[in-house]
Structure formats: C-alpha cells, structure tokens
Short mmCIF file of N, CA and C in Angstrom, two decimals:
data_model
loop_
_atom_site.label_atom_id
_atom_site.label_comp_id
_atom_site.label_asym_id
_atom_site.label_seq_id
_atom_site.Cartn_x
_atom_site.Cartn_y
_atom_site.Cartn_z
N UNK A 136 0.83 -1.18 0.00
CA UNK A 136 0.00 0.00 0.00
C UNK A 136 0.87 1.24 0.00
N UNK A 137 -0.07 2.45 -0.02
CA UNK A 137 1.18 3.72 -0.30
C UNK A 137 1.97 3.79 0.82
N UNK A 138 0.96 3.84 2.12
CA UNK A 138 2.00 4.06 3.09
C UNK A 138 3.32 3.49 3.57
N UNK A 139 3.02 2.02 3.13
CA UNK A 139 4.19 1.21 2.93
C UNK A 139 5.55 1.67 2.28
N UNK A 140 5.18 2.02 0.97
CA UNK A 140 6.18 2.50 0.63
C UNK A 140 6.71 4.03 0.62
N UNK A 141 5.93 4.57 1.22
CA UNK A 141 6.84 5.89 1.85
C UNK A 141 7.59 5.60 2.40
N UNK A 142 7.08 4.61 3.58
CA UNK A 142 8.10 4.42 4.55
C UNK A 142 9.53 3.91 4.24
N UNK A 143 9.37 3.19 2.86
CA UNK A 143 9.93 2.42 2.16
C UNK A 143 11.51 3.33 1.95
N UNK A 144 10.61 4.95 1.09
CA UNK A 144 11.51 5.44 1.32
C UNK A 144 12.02 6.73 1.82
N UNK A 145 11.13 6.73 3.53
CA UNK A 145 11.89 7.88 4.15
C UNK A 145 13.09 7.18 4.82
N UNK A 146 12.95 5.34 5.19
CA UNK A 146 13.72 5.33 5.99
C UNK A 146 15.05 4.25 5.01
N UNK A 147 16.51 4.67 4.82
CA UNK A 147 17.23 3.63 3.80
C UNK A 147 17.34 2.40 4.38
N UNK A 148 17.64 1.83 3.82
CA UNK A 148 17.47 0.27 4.01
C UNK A 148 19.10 -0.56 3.62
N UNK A 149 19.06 -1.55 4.37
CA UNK A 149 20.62 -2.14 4.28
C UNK A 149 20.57 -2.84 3.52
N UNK A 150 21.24 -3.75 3.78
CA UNK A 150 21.55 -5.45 3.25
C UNK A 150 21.05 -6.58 4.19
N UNK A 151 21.83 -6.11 5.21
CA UNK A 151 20.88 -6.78 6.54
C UNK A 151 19.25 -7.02 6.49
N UNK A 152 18.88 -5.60 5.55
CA UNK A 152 17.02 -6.12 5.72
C UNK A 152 16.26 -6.12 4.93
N UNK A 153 17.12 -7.28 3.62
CA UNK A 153 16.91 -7.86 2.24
C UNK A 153 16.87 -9.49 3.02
N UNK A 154 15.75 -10.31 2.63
CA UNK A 154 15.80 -11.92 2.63
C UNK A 154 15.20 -12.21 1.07
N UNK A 155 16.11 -13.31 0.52
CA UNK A 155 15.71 -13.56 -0.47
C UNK A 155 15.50 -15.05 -0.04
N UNK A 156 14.33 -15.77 -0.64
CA UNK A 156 13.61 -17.05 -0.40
C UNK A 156 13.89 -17.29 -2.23
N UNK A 157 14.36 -18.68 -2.16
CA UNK A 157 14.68 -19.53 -3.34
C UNK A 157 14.00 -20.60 -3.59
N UNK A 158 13.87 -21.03 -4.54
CA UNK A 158 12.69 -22.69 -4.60
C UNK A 158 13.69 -23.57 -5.00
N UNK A 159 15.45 -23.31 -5.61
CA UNK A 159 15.74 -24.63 -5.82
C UNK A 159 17.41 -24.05 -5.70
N UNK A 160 17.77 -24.87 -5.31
CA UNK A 160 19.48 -25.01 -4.74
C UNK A 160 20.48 -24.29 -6.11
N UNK A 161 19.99 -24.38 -7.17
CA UNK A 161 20.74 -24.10 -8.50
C UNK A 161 20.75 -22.15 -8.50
N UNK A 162 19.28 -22.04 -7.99
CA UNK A 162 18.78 -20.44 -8.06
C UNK A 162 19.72 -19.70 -6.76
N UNK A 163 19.46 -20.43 -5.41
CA UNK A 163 20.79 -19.89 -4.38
C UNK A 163 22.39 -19.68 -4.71
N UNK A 164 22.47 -20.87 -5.55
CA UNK A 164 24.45 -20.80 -6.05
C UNK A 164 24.04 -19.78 -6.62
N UNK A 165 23.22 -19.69 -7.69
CA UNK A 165 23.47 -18.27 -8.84
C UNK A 165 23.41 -17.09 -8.04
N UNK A 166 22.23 -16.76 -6.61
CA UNK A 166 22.54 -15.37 -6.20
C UNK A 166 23.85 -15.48 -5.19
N UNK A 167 24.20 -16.64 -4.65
CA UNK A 167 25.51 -16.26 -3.88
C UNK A 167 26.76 -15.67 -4.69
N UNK A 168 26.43 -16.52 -5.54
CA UNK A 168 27.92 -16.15 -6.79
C UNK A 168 27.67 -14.74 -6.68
N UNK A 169 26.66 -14.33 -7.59
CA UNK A 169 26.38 -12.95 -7.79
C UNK A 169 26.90 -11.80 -6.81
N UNK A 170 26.54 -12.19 -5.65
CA UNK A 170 26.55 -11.23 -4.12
C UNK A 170 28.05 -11.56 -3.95
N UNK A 171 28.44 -12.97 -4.11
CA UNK A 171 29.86 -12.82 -3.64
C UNK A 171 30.68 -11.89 -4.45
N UNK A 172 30.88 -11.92 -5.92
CA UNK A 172 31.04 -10.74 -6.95
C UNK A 172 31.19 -10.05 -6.29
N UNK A 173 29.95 -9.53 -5.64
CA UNK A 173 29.67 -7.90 -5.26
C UNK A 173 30.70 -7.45 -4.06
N UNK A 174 31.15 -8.36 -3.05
CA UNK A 174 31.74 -8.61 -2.15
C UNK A 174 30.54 -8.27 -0.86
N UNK A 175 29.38 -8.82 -1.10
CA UNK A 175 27.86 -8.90 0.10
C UNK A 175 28.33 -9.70 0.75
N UNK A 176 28.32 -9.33 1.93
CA UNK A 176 28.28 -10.61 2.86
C UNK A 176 26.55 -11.47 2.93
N UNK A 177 26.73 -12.23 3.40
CA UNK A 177 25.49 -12.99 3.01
C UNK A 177 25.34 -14.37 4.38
N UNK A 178 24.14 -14.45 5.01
CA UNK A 178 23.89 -15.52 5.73
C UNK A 178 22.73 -16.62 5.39
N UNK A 179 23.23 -17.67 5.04
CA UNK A 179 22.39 -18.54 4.10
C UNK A 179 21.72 -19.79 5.18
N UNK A 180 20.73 -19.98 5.06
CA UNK A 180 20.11 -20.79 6.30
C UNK A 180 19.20 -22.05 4.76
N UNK A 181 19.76 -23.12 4.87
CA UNK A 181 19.12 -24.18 4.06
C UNK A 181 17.88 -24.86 5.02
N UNK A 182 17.47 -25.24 4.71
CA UNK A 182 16.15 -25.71 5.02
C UNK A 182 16.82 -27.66 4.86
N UNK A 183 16.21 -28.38 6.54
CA UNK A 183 16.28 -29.81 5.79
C UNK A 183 15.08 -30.14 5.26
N UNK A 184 15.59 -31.31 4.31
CA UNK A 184 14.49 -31.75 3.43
C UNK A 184 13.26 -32.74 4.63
N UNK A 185 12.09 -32.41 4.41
CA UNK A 185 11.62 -32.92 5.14
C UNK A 185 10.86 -34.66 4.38
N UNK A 186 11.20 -35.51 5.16
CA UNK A 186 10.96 -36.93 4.60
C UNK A 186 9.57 -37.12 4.04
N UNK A 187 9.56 -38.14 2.95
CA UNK A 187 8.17 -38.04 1.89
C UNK A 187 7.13 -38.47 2.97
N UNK A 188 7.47 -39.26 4.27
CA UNK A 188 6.52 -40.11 4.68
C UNK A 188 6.05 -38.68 5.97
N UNK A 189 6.63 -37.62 5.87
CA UNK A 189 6.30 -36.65 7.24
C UNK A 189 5.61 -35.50 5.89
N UNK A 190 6.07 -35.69 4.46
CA UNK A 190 5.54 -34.66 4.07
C UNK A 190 3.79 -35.40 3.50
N UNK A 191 3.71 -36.24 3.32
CA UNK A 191 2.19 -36.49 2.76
C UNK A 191 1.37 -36.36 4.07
N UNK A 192 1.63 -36.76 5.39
CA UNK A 192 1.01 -36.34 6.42
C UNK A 192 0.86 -35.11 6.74
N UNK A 193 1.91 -34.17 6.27
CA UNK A 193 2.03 -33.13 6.37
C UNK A 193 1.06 -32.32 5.67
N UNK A 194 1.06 -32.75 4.41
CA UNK A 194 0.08 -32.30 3.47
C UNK A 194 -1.74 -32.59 3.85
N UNK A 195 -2.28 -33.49 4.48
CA UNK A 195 -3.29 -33.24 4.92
C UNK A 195 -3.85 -32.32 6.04
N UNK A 196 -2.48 -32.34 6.74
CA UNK A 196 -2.64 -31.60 8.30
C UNK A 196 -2.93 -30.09 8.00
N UNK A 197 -2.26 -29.97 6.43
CA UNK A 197 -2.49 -28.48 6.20
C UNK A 197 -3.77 -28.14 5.52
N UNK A 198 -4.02 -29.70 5.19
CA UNK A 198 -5.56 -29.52 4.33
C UNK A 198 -6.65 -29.55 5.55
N UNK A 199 -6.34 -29.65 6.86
CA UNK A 199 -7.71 -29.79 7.53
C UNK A 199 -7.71 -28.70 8.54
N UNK A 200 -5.95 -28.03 8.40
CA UNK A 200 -6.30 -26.14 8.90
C UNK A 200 -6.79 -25.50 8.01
N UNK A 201 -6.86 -25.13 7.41
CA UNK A 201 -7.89 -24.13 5.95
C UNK A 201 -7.55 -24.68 4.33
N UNK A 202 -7.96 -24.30 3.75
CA UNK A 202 -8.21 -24.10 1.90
C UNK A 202 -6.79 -24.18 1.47
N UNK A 203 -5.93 -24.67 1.53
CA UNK A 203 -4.74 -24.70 0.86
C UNK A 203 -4.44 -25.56 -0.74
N UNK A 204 -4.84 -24.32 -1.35
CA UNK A 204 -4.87 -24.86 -2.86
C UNK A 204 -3.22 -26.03 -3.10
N UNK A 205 -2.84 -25.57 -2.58
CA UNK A 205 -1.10 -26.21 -3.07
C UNK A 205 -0.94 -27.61 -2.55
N UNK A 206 -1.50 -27.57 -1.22
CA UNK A 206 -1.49 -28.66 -0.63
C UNK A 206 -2.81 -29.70 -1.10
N UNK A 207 -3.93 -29.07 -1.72
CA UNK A 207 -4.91 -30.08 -2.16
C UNK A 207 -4.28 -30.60 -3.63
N UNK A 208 -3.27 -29.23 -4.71
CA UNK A 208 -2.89 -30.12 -5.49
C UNK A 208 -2.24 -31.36 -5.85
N UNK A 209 -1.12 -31.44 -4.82
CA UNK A 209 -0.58 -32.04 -4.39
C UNK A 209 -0.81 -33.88 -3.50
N UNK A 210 -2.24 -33.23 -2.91
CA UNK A 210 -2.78 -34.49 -2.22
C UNK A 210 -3.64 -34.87 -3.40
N UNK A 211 -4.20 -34.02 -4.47
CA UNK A 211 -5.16 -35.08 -5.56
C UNK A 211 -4.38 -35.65 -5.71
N UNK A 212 -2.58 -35.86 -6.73
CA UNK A 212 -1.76 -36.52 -6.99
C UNK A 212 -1.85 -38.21 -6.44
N UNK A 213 -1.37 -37.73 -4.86
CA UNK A 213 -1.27 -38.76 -3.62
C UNK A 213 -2.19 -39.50 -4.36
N UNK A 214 -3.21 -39.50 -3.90
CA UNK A 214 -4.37 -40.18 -3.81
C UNK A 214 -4.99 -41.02 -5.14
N UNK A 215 -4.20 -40.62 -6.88
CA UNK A 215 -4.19 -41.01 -7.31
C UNK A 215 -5.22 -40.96 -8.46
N UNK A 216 -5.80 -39.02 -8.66
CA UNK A 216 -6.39 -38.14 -9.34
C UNK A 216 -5.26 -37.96 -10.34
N UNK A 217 -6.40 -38.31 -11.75
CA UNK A 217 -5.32 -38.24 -13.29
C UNK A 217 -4.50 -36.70 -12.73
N UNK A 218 -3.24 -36.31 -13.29
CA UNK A 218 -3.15 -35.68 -13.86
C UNK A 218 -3.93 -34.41 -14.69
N UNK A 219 -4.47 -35.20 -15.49
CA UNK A 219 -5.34 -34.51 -16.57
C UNK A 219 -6.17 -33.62 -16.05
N UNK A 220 -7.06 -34.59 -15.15
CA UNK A 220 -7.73 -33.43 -14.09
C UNK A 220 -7.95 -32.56 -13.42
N UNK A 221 -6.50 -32.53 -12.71
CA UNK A 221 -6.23 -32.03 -11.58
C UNK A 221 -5.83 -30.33 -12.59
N UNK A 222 -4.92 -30.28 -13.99
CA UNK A 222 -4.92 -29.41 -14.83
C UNK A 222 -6.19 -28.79 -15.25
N UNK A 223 -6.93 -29.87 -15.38
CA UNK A 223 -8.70 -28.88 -15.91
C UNK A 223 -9.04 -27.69 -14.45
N UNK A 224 -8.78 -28.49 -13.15
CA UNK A 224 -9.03 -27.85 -12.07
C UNK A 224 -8.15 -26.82 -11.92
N UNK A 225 -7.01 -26.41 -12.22
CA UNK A 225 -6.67 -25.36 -12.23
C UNK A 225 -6.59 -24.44 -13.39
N UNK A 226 -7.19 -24.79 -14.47
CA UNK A 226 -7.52 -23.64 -15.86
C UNK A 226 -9.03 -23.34 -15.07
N UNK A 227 -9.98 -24.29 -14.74
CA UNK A 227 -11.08 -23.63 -14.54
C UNK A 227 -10.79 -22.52 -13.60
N UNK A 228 -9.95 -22.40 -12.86
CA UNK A 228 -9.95 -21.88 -10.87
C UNK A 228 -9.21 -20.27 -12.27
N UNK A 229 -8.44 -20.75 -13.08
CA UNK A 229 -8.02 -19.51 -13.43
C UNK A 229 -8.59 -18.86 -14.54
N UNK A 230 -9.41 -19.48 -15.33
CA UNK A 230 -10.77 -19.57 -16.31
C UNK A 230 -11.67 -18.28 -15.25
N UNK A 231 -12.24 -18.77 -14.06
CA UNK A 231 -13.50 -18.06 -13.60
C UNK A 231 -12.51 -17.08 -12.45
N UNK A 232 -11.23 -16.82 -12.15
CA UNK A 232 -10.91 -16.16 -11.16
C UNK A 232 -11.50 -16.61 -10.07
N UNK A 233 -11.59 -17.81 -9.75
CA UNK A 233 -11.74 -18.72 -8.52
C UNK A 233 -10.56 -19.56 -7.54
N UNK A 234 -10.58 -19.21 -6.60
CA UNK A 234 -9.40 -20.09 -5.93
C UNK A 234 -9.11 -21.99 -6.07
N UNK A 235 -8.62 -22.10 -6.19
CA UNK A 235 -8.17 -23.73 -6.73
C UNK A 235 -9.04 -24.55 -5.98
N UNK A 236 -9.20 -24.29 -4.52
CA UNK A 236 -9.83 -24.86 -3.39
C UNK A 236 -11.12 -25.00 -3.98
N UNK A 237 -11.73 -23.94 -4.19
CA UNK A 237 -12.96 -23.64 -4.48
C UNK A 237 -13.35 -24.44 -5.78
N UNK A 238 -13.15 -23.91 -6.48
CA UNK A 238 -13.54 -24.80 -8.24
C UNK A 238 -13.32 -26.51 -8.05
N UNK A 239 -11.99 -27.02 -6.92
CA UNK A 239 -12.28 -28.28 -7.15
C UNK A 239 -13.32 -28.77 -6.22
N UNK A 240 -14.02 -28.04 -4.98
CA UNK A 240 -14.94 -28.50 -4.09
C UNK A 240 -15.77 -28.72 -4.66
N UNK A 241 -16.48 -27.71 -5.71
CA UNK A 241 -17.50 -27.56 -6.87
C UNK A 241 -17.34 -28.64 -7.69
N UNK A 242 -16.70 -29.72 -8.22
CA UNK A 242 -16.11 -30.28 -8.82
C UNK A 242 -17.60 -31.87 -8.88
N UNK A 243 -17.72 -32.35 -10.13
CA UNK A 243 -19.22 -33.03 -10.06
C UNK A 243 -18.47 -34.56 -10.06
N UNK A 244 -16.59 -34.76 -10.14
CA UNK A 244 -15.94 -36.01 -10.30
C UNK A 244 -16.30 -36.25 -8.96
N UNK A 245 -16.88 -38.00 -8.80
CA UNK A 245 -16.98 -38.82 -7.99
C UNK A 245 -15.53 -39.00 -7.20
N UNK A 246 -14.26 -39.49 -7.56
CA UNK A 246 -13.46 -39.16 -7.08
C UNK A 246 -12.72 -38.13 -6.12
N UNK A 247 -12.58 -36.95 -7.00
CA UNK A 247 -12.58 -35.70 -6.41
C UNK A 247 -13.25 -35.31 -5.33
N UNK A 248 -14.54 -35.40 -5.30
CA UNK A 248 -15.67 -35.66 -4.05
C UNK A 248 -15.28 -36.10 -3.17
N UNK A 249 -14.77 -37.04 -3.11
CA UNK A 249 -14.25 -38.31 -1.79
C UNK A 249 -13.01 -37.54 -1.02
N UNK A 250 -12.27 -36.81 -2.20
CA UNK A 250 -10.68 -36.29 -1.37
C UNK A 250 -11.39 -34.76 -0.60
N UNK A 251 -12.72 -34.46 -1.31
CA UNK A 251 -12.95 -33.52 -0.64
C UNK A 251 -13.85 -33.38 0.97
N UNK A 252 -14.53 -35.19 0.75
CA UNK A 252 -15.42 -35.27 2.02
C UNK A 252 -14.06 -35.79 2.90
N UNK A 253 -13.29 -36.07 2.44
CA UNK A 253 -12.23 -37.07 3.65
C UNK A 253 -11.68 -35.66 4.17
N UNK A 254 -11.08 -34.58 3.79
CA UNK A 254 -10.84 -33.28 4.31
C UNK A 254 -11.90 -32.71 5.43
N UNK A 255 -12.94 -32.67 4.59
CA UNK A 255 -14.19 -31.77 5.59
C UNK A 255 -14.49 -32.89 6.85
N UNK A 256 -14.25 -34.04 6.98
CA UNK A 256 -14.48 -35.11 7.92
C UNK A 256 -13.47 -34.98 8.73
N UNK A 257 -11.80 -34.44 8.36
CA UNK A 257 -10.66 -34.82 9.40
C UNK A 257 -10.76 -32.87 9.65
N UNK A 258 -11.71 -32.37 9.10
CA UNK A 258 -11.42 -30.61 9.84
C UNK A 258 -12.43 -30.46 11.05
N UNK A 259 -12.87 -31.80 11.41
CA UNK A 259 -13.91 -32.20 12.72
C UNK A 259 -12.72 -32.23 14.05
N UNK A 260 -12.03 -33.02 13.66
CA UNK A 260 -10.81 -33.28 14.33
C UNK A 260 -9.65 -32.49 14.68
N UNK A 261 -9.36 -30.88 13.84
CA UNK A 261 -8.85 -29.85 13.70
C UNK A 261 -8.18 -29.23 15.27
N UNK A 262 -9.17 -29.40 16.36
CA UNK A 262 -9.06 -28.76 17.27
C UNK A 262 -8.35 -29.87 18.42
N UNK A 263 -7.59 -30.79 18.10
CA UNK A 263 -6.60 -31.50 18.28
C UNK A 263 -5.68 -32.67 17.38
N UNK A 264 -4.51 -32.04 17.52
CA UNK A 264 -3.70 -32.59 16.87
C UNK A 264 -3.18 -33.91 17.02
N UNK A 265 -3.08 -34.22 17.93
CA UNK A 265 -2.82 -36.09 18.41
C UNK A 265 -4.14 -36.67 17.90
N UNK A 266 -5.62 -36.39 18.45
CA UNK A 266 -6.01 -37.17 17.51
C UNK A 266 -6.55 -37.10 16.25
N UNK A 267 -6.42 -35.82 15.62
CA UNK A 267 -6.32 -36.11 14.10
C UNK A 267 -5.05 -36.74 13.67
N UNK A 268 -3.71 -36.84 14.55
CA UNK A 268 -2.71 -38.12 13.71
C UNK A 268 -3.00 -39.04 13.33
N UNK A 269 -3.76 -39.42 15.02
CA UNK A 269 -4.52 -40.99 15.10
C UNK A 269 -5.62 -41.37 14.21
N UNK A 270 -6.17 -40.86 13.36
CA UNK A 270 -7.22 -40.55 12.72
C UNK A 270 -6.56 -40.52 11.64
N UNK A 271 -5.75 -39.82 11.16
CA UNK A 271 -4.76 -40.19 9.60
C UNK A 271 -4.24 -41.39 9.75
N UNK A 272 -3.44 -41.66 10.59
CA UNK A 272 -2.73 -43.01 10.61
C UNK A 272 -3.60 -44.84 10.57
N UNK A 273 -5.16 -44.27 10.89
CA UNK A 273 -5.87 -45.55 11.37
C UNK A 273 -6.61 -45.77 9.94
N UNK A 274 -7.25 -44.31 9.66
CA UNK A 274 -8.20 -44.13 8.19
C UNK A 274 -7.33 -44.01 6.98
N UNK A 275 -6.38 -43.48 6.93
CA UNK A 275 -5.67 -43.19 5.74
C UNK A 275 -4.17 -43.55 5.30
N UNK A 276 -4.02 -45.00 5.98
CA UNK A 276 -3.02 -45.13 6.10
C UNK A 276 -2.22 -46.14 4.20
N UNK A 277 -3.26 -45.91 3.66
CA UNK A 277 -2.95 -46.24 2.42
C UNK A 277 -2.08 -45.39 1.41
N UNK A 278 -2.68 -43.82 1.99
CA UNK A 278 -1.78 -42.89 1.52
C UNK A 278 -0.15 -42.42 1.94
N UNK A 279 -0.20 -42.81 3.04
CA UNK A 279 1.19 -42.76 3.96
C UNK A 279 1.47 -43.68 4.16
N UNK A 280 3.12 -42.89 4.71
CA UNK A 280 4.25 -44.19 5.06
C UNK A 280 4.12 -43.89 6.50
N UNK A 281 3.77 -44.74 7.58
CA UNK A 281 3.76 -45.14 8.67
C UNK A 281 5.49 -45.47 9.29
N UNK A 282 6.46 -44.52 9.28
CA UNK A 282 7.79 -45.07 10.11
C UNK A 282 8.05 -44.26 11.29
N UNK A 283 9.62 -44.43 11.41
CA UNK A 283 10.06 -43.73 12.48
C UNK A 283 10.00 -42.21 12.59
N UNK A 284 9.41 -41.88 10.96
CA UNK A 284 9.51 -40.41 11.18
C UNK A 284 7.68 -39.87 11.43
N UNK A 285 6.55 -40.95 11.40
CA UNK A 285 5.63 -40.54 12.38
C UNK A 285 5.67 -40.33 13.77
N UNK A 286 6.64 -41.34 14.21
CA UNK A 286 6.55 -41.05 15.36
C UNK A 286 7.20 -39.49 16.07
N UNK A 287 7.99 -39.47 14.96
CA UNK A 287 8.39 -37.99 15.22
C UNK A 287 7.17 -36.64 15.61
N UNK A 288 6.68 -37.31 14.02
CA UNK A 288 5.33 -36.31 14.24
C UNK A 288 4.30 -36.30 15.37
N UNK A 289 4.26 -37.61 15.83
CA UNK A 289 3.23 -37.35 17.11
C UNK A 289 4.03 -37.47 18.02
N UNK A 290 5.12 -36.93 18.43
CA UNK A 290 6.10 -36.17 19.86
C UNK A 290 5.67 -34.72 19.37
N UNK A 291 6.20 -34.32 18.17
CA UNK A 291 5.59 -32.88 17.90
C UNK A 291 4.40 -32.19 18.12
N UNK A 292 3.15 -33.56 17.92
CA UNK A 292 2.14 -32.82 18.13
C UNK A 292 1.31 -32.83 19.78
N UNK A 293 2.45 -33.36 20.59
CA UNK A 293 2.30 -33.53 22.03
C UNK A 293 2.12 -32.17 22.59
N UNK A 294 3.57 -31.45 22.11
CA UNK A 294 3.58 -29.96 22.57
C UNK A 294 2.69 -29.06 21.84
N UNK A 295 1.64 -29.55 21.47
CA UNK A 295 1.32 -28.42 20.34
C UNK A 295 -0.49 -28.61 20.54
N UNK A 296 -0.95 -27.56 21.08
CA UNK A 296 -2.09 -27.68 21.57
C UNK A 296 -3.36 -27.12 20.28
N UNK A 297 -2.59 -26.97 18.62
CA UNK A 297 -3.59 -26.56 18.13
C UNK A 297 -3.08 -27.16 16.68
N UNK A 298 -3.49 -27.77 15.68
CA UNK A 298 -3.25 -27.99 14.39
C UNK A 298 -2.29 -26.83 13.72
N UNK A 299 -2.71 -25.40 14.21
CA UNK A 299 -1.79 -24.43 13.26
C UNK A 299 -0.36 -24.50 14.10
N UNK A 300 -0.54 -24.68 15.32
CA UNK A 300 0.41 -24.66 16.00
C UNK A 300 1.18 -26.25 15.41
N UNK A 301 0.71 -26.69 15.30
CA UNK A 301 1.42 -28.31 14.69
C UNK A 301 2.18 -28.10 13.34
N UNK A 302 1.51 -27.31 12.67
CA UNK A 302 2.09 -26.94 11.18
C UNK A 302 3.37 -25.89 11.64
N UNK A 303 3.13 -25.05 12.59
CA UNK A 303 4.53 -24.26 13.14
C UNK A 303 5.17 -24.87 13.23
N UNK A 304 4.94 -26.05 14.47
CA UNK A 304 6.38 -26.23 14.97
C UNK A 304 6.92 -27.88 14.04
N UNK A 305 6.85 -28.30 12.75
CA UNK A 305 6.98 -28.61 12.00
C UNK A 305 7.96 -27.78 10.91
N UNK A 306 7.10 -26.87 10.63
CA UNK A 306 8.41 -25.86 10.01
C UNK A 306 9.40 -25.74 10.65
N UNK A 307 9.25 -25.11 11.98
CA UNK A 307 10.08 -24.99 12.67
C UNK A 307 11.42 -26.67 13.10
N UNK A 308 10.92 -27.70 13.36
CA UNK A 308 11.35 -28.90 12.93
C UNK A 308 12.27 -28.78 11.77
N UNK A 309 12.02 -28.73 10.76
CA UNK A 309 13.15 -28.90 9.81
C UNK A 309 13.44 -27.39 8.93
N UNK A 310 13.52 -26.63 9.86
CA UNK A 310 14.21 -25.63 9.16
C UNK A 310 13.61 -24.28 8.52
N UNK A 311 12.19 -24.56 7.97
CA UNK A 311 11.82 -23.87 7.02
C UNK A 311 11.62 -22.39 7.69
N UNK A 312 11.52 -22.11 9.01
CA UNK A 312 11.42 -21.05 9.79
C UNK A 312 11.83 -21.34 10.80
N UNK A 313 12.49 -20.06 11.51
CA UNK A 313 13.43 -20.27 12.25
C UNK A 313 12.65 -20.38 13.74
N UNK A 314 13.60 -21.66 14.67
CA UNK A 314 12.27 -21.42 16.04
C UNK A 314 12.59 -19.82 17.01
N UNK A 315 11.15 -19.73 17.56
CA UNK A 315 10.85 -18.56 18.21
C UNK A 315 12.05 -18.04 18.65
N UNK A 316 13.01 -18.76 19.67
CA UNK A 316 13.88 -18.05 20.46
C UNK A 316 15.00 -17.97 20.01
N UNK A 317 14.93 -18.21 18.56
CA UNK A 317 16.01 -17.57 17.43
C UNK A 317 15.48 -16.41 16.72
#
C-alpha cells in the first residue's frame, strides 16, 4: 500500500534487511555467486528436506487447517487423481478467477468428491492434533508411510495444543522457519 512505501523510502534500508527465499538449490548458487562478486556478505540458512513419509502427512494436516490450494494439489496426486484433471481444475480456478480450493470443491468427479469429504471429515478433528494423527494413521493409512519419522510427528504434536500450532512447529522442525527463540 502507499504508506508502505513511503516508509519504504523515508527510511534507507541495508543489506541486513533484504531476505531472499529460493525454490531450488541451483537459483541460491546463482545469487551467492552474484553477491559474492559484489563482495555482500550474506547468511544462508538451508532448510532440511523434510521426509516423503512426514511430508504427505504433512500435506493433509495443512488440508484440515484451511483451503490450501497447493497442498490439495498435491494431495489429488497422492491419492491417485489423473493428472489430466487435476490441470482442468486449475484452468477452470483460473478460467472463472476462482481459488483452486474452491472450483475443485464444486467439482461433479466422484473421485474428487471423496478427497474432498475425507478433508471436511478430518477438519472435525482440527481442534486437536494427536487425535487427528490418530485418525490419519488408522483411516488413511494407504496414503502414507507409517515409520520412524511418524513417530516424530506425534512427539511434535504432544507440545502443540492446536493444528496451526502443529504446522509451526513442523516448520520450525526442519528448518523452514526459524524457532521462536532464534
């Protein structure tokens, strides 16, 4: 907004309070190179990869805190929605200026339907996180890998008295944001 950027520029700004966020390890070498050139100093914080069997769990947990188009694309995949489809669902969402969430809820595929009642059924469960694990792990365990790194996840969701709070301290878990008392 305007005021934003007045502020933007009554007050100058460093280097220190530039973060640049990257999507793939090839795009970070290219701006370090770059900055190193420049002679920038630079503090680079990688993210660990978080395991396939903590991220498909992961991916529902975010589907039963709110509308997360990225994470439903992602879980049609899982679950074993063509391709093909899952593309019609996002030309339509960008066809009518509709959110992804939305156009596929609307959606008249029998399939599609099912990934959308199994969501609205585990956002019952929302308002605790241990047992919506227990509830992924018992109902849906066709889609996930059940190992040592669930169990991770339900120590995590011991301390964590709310689903959004579960998705925090998850990030926070492997990296993707830094924890609080950093």
């Amino acid at each position: 907004n305007a005021s934003s950027v007045l502020l933007l520029y009554a007050y100058p700004i460093s280097f220190k309070d530039i973060m640049i966020l990257c999507p793939t390890k090839k795009i970070v070498d290219e701006f370090l190179n770059g900055l190193a050139k420049k002679k920038i100093k630079v503090k680079t914080i990688r993210a660990r990869e978080i395991p396939e069997s903590i991220w498909k769990v992961f991916l529902i947990i975010r589907l039963t805190e709110k509308d997360d188009g990225i994470a439903l694309r992602q879980w049609l995949e899982i679950v074993g929605i063509r391709k093909e489809k899952i593309i019609n669902l996002i030309r339509k969402s960008i066809k009518y200026g509709k959110c992804f969430f939305e156009v596929t809820r609307r959606s008249s595929d029998s399939s599609i339907k099912s990934v959308i009642l199994m969501i609205e059924k585990l956002r019952v469960l929302d308002t605790d996180p241990q047992r919506l694990l227990k509830t992924i792990k018992t109902k849906y365990s066709q889609y996930i890998i059940i190992d040592k790194n669930f169990d991770i996840l339900e120590k995590i969701a011991k301390k964590c008295p709310s689903v959004t709070k579960l998705i925090h301290c998850v990030y926070e878990e492997y990296g993707i944001i830094d924890k609080e008392e950093e």
